[in-house]
Coordinates of C-alpha atoms in Angstrom, one line a residue:
X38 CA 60.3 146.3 95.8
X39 CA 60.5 147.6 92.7
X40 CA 62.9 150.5 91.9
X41 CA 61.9 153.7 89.6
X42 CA 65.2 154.4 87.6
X43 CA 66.0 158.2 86.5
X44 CA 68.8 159.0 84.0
X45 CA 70.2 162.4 84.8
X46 CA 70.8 165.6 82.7
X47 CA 74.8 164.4 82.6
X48 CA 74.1 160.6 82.0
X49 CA 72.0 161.6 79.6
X50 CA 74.7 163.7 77.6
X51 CA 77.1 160.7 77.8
X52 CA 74.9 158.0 76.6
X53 CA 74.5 160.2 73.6
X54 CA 78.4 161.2 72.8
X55 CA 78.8 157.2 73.1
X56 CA 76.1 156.9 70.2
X57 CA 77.2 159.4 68.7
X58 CA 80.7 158.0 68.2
X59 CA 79.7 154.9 67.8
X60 CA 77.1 155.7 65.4
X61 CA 80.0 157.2 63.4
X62 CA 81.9 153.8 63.3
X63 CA 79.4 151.2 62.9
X64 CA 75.6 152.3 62.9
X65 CA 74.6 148.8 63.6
X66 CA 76.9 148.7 66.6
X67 CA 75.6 151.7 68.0
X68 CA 72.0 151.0 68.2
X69 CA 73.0 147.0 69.8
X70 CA 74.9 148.9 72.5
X71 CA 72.7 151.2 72.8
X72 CA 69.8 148.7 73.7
X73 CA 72.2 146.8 75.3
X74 CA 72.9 149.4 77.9
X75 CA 69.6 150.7 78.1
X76 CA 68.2 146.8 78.9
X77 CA 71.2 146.7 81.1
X78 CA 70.2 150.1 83.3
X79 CA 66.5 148.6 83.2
X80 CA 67.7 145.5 85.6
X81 CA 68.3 148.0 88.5
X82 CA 64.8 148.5 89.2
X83 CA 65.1 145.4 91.3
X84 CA 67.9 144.7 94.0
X85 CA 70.2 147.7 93.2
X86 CA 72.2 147.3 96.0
X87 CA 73.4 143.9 94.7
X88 CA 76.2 146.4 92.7
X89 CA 79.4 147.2 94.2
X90 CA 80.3 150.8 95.0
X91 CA 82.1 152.7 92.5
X92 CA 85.9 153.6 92.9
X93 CA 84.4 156.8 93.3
X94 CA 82.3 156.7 95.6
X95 CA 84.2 158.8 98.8
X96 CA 84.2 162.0 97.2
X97 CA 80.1 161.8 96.8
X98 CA 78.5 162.7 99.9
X99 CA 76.5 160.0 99.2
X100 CA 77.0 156.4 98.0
X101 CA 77.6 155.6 94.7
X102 CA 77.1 152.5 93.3
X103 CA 78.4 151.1 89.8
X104 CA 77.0 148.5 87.5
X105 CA 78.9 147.3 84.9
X106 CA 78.1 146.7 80.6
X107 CA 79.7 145.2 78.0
X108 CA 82.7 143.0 77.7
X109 CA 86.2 142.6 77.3
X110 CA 87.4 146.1 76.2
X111 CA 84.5 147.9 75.8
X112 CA 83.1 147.9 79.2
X113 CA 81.0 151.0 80.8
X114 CA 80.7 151.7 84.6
X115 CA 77.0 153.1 85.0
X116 CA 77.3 155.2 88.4
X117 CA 74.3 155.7 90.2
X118 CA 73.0 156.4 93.3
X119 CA 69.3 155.2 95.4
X120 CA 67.3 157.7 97.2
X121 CA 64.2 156.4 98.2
X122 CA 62.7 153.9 95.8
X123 CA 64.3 156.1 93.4
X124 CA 67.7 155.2 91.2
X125 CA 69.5 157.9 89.4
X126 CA 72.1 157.4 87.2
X127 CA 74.5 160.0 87.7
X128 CA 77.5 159.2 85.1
X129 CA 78.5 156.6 82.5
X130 CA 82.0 156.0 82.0
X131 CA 84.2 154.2 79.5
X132 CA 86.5 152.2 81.3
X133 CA 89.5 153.0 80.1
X134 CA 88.0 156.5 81.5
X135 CA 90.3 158.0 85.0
X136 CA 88.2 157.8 87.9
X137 CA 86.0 161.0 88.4
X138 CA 87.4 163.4 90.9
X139 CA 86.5 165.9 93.2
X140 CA 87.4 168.4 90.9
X141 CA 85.5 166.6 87.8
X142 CA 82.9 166.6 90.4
X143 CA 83.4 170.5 91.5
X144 CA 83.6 171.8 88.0
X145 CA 80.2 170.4 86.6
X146 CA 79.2 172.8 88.9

């Protein structure tokens, strides 16, 4: 079964202040991650579930699964969630990003 994959308003904001700073830094960089992650989110439309659940994922009311990009230090946890035959990415976070928390959580709200 294929999978439909959605990138949420908030996801969609992160992506971008990655670019952005990467962009800054090295412009050639920025637009190989950029692909990079954007290939990498693509491979979710089959077997989603195949990710682990995210460190995160008991203060969701539902289940949150991560998929990981990148190597070595510069690694990003993709969070996302399945409804359906539907995947939404919810967040994408740096990991050398805390955990989200329910108060992360309560004041995107």
């Amino acid at each position: 079964m294929a999978f439909k994959v959605k990138i949420t308003f908030i996801a969609e904001g992160e992506i971008e202040k990655a670019y952005n700073w990467y962009r800054k830094v090295n412009e050639v960089f920025a637009d190989e991650w950029f692909k990079g992650l954007m290939n990498k989110i693509a491979t979710l439309q089959e077997m989603p579930q195949r990710c682990a659940f995210a460190i995160e994922n008991d203060i969701f009311s539902e289940d949150v699964r991560q998929l990981l990009d990148g190597k070595t230090k510069n690694i990003y946890r993709v969070l996302f969630t399945i409804r359906e035959d539907t995947v939404y990415i919810l967040y994408i976070r740096h990991s050398s990003q805390n955990p989200l928390t329910k108060n992360d959580l309560d004041n995107l709200t």
